[in-house]
Coordinates of C-alpha atoms and ligand atoms in Angstrom, one line a residue:
X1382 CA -46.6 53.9 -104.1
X1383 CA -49.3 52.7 -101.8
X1384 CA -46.8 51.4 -99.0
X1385 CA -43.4 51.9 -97.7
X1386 CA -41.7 49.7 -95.2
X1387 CA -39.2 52.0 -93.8
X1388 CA -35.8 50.9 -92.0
X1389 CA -36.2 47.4 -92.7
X1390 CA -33.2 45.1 -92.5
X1391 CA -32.7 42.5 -95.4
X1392 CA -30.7 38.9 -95.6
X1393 CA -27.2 39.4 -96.8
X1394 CA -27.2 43.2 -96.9
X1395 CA -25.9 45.9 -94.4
X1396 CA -27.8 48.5 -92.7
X1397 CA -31.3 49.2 -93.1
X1398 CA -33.3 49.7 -96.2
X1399 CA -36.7 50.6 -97.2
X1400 CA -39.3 48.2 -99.5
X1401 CA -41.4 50.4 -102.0
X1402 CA -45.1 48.4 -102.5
X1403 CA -47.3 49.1 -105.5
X1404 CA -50.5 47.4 -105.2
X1405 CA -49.4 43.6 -104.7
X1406 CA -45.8 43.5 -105.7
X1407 CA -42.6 45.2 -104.8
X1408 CA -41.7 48.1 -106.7
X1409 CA -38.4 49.8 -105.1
X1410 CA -35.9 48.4 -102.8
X1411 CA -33.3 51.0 -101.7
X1412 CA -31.5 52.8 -98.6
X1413 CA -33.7 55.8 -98.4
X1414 CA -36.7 55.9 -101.1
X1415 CA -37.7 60.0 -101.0
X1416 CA -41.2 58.8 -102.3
X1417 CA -44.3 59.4 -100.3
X1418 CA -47.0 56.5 -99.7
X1419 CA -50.3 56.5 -98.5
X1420 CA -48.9 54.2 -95.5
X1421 CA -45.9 53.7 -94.1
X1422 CA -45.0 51.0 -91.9
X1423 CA -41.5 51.2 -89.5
X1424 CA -39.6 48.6 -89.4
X1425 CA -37.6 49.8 -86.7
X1426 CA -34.3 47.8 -87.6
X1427 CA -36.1 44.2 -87.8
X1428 CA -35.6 42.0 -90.5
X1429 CA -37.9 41.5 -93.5
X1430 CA -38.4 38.0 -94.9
X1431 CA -40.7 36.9 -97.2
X1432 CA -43.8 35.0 -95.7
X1433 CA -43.3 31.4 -94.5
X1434 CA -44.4 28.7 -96.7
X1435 CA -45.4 25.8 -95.0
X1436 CA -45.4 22.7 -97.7
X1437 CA -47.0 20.0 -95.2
X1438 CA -49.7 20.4 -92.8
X1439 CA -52.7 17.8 -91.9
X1440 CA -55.3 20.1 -92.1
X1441 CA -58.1 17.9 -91.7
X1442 CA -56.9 16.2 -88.5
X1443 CA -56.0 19.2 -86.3
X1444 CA -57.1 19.7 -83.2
X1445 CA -58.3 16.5 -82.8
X1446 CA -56.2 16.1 -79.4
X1447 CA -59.0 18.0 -78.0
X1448 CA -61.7 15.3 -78.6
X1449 CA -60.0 11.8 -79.4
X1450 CA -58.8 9.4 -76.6
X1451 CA -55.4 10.2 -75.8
X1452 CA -52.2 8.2 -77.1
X1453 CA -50.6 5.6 -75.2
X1454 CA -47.3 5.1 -77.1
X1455 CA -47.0 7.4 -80.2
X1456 CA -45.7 4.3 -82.4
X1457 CA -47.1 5.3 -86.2
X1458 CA -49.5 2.3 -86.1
X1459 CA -51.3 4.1 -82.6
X1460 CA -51.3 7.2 -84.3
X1461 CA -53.1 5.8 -87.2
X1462 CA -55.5 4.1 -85.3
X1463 CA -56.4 6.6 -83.4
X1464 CA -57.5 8.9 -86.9
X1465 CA -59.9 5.6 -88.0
X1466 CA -62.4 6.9 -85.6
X1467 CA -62.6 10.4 -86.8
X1468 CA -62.2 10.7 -90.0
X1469 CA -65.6 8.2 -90.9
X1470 CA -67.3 11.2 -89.0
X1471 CA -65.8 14.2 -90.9
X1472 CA -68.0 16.9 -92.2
X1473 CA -66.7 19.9 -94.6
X1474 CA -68.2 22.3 -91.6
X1475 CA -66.0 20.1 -89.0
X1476 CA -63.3 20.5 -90.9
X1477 CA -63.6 24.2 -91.8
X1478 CA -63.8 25.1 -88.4
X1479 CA -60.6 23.0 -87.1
X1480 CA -58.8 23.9 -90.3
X1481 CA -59.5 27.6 -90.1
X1482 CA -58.4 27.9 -86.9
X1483 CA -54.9 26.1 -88.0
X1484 CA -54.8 28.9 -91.2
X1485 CA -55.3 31.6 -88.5
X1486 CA -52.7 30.9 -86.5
X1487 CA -50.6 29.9 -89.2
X1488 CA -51.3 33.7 -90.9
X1489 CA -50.2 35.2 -87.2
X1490 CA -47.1 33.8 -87.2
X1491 CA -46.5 35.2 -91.0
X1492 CA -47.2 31.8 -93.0
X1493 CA -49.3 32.6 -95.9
X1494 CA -48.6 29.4 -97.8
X1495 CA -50.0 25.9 -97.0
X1496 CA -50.0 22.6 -98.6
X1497 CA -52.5 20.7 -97.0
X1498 CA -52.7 17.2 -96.9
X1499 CA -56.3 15.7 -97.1
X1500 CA -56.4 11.5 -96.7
X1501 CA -58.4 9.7 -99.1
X1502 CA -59.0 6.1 -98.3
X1503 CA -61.9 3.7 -97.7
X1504 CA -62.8 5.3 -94.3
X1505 CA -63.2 8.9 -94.9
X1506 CA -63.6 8.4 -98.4
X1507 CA -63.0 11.3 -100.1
X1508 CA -65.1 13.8 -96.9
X1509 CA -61.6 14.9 -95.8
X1510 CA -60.6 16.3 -99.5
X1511 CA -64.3 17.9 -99.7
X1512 CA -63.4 19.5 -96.5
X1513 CA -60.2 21.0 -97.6
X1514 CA -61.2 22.1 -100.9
X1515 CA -63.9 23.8 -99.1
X1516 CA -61.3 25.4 -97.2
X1517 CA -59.1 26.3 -100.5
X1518 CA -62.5 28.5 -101.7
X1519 CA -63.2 29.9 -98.4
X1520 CA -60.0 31.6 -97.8
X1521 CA -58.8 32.3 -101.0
X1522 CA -57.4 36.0 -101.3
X1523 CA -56.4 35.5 -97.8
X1524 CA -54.4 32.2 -98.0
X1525 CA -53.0 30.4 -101.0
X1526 CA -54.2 26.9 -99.8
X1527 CA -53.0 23.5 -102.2
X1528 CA -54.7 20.3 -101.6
X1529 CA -53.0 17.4 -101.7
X1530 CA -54.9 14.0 -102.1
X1531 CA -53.4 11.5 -100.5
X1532 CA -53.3 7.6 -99.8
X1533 CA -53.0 7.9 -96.0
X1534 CA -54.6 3.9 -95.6
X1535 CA -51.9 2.9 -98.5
X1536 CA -52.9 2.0 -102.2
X1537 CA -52.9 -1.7 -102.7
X1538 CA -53.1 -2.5 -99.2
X1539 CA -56.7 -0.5 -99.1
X1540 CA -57.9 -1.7 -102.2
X1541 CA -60.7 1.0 -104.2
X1542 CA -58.0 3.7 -103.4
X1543 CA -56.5 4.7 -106.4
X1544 CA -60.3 5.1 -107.5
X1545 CA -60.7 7.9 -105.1
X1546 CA -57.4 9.3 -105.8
X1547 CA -58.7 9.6 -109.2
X1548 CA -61.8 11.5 -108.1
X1549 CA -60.2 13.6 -106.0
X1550 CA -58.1 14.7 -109.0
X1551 CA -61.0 15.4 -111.0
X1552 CA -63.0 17.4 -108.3
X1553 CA -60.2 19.9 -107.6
X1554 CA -57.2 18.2 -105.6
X1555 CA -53.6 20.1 -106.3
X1556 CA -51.2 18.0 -106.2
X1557 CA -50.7 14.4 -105.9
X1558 CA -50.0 12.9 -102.3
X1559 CA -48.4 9.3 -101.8
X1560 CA -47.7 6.9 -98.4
X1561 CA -45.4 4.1 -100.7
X1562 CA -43.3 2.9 -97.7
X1563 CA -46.5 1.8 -95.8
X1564 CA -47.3 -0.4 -98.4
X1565 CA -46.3 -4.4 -97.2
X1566 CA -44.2 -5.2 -99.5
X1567 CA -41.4 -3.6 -101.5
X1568 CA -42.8 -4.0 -104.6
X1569 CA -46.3 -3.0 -103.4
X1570 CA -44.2 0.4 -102.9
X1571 CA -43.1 0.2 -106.1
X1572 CA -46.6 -0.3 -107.3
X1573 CA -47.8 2.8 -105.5
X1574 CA -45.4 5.0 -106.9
X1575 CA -46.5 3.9 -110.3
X1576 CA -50.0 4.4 -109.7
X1577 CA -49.1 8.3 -108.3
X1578 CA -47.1 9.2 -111.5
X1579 CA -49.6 8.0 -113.6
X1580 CA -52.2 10.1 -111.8
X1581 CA -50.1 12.9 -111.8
X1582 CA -49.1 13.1 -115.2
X1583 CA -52.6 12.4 -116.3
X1584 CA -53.7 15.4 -114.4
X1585 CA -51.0 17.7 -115.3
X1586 CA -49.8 17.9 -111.5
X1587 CA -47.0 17.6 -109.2
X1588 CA -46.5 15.2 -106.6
X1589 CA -45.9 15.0 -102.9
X1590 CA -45.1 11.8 -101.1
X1591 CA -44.0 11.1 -97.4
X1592 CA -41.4 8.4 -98.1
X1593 CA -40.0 6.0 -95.6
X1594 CA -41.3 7.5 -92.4
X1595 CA -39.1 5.2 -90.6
X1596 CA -35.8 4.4 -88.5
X1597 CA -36.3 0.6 -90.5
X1598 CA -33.0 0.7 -93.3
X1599 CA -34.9 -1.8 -95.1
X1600 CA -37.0 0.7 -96.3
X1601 CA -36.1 1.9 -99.4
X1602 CA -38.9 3.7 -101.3
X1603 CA -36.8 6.4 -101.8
X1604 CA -34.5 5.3 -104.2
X1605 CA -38.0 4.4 -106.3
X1606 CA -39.0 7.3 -106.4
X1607 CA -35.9 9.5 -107.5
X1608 CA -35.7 7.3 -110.6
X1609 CA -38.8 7.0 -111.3
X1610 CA -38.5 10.9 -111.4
X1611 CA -35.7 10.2 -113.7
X1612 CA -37.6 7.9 -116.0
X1613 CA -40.9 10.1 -116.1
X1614 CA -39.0 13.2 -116.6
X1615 CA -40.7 15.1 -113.4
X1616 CA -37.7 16.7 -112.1
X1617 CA -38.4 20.1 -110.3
X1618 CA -42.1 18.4 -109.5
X1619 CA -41.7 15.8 -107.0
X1620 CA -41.0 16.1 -103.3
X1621 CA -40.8 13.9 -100.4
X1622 CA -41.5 14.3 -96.7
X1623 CA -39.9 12.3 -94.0
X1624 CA -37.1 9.8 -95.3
X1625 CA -36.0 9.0 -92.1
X1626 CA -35.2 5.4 -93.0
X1627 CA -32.2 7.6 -95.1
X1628 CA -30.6 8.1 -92.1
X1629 CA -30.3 4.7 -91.0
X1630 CA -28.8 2.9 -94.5
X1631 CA -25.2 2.8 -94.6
X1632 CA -23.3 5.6 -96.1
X1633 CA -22.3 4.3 -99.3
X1634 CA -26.0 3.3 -100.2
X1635 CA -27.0 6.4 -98.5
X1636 CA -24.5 8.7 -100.6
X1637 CA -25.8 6.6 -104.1
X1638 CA -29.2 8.0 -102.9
X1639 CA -28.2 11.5 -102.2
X1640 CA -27.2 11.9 -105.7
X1641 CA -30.0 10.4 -107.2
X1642 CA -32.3 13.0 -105.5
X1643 CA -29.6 15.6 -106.7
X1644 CA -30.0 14.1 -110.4
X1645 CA -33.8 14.1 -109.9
X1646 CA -34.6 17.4 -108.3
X1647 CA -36.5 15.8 -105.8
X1648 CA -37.0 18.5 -103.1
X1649 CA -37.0 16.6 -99.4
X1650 CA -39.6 17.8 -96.3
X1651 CA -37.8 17.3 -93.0
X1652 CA -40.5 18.2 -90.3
X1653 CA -38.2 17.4 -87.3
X1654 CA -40.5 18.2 -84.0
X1655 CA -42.6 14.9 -85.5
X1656 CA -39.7 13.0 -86.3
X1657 CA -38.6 13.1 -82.8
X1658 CA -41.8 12.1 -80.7
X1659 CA -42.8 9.5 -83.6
X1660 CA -39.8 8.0 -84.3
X1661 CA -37.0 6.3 -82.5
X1662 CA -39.8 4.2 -80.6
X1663 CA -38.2 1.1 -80.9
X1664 CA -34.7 2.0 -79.5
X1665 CA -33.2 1.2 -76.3
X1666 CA -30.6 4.0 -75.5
X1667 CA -29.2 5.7 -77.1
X1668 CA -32.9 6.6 -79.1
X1669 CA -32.2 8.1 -82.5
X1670 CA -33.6 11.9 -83.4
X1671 CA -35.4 10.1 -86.4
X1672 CA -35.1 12.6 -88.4
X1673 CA -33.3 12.7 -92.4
X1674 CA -29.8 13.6 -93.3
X1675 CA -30.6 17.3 -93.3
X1676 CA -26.9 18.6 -93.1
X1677 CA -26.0 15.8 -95.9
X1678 CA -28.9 16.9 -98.2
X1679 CA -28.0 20.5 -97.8
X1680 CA -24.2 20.6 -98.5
X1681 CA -25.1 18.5 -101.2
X1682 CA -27.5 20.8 -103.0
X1683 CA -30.9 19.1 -103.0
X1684 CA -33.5 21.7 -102.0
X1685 CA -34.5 21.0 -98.2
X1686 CA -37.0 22.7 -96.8
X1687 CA -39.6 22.4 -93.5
X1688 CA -43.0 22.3 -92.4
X1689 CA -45.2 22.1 -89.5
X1690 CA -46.9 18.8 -90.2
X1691 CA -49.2 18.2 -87.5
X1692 CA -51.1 20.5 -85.2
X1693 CA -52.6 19.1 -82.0
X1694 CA -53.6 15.6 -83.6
X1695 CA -52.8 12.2 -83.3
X1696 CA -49.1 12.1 -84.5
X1697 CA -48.4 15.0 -82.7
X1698 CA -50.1 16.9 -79.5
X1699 CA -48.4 20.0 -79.6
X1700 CA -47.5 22.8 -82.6
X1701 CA -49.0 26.0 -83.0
X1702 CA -48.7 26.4 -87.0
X1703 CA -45.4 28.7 -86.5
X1704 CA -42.9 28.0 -89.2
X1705 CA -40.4 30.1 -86.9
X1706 CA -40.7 27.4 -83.9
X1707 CA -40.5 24.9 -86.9
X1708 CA -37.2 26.3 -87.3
X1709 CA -35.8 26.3 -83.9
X1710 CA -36.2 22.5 -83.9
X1711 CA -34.7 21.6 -86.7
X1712 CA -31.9 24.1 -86.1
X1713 CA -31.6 21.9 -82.7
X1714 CA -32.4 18.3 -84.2
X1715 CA -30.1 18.7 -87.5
X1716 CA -27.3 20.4 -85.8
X1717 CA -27.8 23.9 -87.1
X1718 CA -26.4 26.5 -85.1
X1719 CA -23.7 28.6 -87.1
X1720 CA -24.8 31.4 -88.8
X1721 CA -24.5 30.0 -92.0
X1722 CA -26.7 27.2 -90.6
X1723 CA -29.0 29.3 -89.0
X1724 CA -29.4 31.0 -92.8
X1725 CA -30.3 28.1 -94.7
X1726 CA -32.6 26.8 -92.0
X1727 CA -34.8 29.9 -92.4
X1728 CA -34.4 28.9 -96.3
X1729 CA -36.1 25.8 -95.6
X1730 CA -39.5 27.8 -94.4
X1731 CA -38.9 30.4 -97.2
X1732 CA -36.9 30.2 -100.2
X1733 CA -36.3 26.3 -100.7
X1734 CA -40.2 26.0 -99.6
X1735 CA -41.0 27.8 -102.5
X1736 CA -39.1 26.4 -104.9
X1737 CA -40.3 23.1 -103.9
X1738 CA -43.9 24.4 -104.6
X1739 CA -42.8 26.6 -107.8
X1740 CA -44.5 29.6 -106.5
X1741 CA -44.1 32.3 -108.9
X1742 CA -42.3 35.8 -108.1
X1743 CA -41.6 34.8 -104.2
X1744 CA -38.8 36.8 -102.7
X1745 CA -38.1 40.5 -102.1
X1746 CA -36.7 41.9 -105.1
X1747 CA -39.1 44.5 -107.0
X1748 CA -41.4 42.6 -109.4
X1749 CA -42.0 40.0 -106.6
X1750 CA -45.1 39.2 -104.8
X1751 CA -45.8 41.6 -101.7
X1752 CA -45.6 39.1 -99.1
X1753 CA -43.2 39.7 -96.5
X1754 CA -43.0 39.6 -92.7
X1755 CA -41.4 42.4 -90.4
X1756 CA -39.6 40.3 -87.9
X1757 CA -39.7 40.9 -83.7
X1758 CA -36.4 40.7 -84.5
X1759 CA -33.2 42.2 -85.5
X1760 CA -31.4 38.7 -86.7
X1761 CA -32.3 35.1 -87.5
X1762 CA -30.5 34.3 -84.6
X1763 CA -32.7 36.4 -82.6
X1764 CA -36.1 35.2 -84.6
X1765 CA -35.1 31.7 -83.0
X1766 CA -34.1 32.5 -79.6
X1767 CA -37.5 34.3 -79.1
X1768 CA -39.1 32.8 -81.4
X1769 CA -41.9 36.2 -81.2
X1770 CA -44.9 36.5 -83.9
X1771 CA -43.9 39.2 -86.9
X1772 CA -45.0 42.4 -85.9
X1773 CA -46.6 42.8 -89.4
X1774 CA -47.9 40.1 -91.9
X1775 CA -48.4 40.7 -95.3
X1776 CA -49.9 39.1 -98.2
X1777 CA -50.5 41.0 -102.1
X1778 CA -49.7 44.5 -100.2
X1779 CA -52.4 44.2 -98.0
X1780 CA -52.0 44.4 -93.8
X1781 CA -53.5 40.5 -92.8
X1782 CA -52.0 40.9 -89.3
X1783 CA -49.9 42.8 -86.5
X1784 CA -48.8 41.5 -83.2
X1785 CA -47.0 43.3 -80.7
X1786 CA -43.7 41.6 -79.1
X1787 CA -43.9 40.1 -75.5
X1788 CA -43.0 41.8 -72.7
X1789 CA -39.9 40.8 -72.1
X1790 CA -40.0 43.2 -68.4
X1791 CA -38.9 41.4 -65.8
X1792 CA -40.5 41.3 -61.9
X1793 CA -37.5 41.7 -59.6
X1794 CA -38.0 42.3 -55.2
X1795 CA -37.0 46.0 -56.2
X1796 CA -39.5 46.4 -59.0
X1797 CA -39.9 46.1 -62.5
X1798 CA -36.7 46.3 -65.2
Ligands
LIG2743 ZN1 -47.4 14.4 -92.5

């Protein structure tokens, strides 16, 4: 074996255990493996988990806080705006720079997985997708990096789009990214969906929409889109960000919708910390959480899972690519706080995540992919109230990065504890 991760504790197992590595994958799982390796890394008692996967991330607008005029009122029209003058100016080395410095904090804080949204509209044209595939190449073997191409101007209401969608497909893009609910009209959303599917399945490729990013119940992409699923025969390959709109529809329509995702396989992005500065901007008190029935979804089986979204750009000022503080607000947004809540909310950065992007062999049993963090912590419980980087990233068996807890001394009048 080349590594062992000694005293390691696992999800849904007592005591501690030790994780044999072979080159890139997982070889041995057991209480005590009597093997030598040519490293060793001690756990200590912290949890293992396999590396975050973050399914949602702008990559070509963060950091843009730093240099774009700041927002007055965070409504999604603002935010939008405020991207127009940017992204006519975007240059792959721009990009790389800004975008590198999201994938390195991301890899800190044990995400190792990103599927990163590039727009593609009459603006930027497609410099934002060049950017990020660009990106993809440059950190490959470090990062597995998807590109999405997506419609963030709309399709029919920024006409020559669905041209550039096309070109994006054929110079590289992943997986194909939608916007239907910003369309105008409802059949305009309609239309956009059709265009996507056709795209997708002409490219072989799976789909990723943000559907009705809104607290408006007359919204109702989402219903579209799970039937169109249906009809197209894309279940397992189609997932949806957002769907806040979900939340307000009454709950017979909203349960007929529920089931149809069920039906469809449709996996469902919440990505709360954005939900709650964006949305709820219209409200008088008492102002909604915006975010999707996350609790519903889950005890209904549809695969939920979470992302970061936004770092430091113009839908969202803060975020520091940590799909661990991703999970403390949504445990906090969606009502998460039991421990069988606090589980499947780490499932939504991990296990669902996957699924959602049909990674191959992810997880910790032998035969899967050596990508696993060792936790600053103990318990998920713990991971969230400290919310510490892992001491030890890894990604294919190799060391990508360590990071020591902080202090957590404390500077009385009689000295230091
Ligand atoms: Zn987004």
């Amino acid at each position: 074996m080349d590594t062992i991760i000694r005293q390691a504790r696992l999800r849904g197992r007592d005591g501690t255990w030790d994780i044999g590595i072979s080159a890139d994958r997982i070889t041995a799982v057991a209480e005590r493996l009597p093997d030598e390796a040519a490293r060793e890394v001690d756990a200590a008692g912290n949890l293992v988990l396999p590396t975050y996967v973050n399914g949602h991330i702008h990559l070509d607008k963060c950091f843009l806080q730093e240099t774009m005029r700041p927002n007055k009122d965070y409504t999604f029209g603002e935010c939008l705006e405020l991207t127009w003058e940017h992204k006519a100016r975007y240059t792959t080395e721009d990009i790389l720079e800004r975008a590198g410095r999201a994938i390195r904090e991301g890899l800190l804080n044990g995400t190792t997985v990103f599927r990163a949204f590039a727009d593609v509209d009459n603006l930027g044209k497609l410099r934002g997708l060049e950017g990020l595939l660009a990106l993809r190449e440059r950190w490959q073997g470090t990062a597995h990096i998807e590109v999405v191409a997506f419609p963030q101007e709309g399709i029919l209401r920024d006409p020559g789009t669905a041209e550039l969608l096309e070109e994006a497909m054929r110079l590289g893009a992943d997986v194909v990214g939608g916007l239907p609910w910003f369309e105008l009209l409802d059949e305009d959303a309609r239309a956009h969906i059709d265009v996507c599917f056709a795209l997708a399945k002409r490219y072989d490729k799976d789909i990723h929409m943000l559907v009705d990013d809104t607290d408006n119940p007359l919204s109702r992409s989402l219903e579209y889109l799970a039937v169109k699923t249906l009809r197209e025969g894309y279940q397992g390959r189609v997932s949806a960000s957002h769907c806040g709109a979900l939340a307000a529809y009454n709950e017979v329509h909203a349960h007929k919708v529920i089931d149809l995702l069920k039906q469809a396989n449709v996996s469902i992005s919440s990505n709360p910390h954005i939900s709650l500065v964006v949305q709820g901007r219209y409200d008088q008190e008492p102002i909604r959480r915006g975010i999707t029935r996350v609790k519903q979804f889950w005890q209904h089986g549809v695969n939920v899972f979470s992302s970061q979204d936004d770092v430091a750009d113009p839908f969202y000022p803060f975020g520091r690519n940590d799909q661990q503080e991703v999970v403390a607000y949504l445990c906090h947004t969606a009502h998460l706080a039991s421990p069988s809540e606090i589980e499947a909310a780490f499932d939504f950065v991990t296990y669902n995540a996957a699924r959602a992007l049909r990674l191959p062999d992810y997880g910790l049993e032998p035969g899967c992919r050596a990508n696993l963090n060792v936790l600053a912590a103990p318990t998920l419980r713990e991971g969230v109230r400290f919310q510490q980087p892992p001491r030890v990233v890894m990604r294919e068996g190799k060391v990508l990065a360590r990071s020591r807890p902080r202090s957590t001394s404390c500077i009385t009048r009689s000295g230091c504890l």
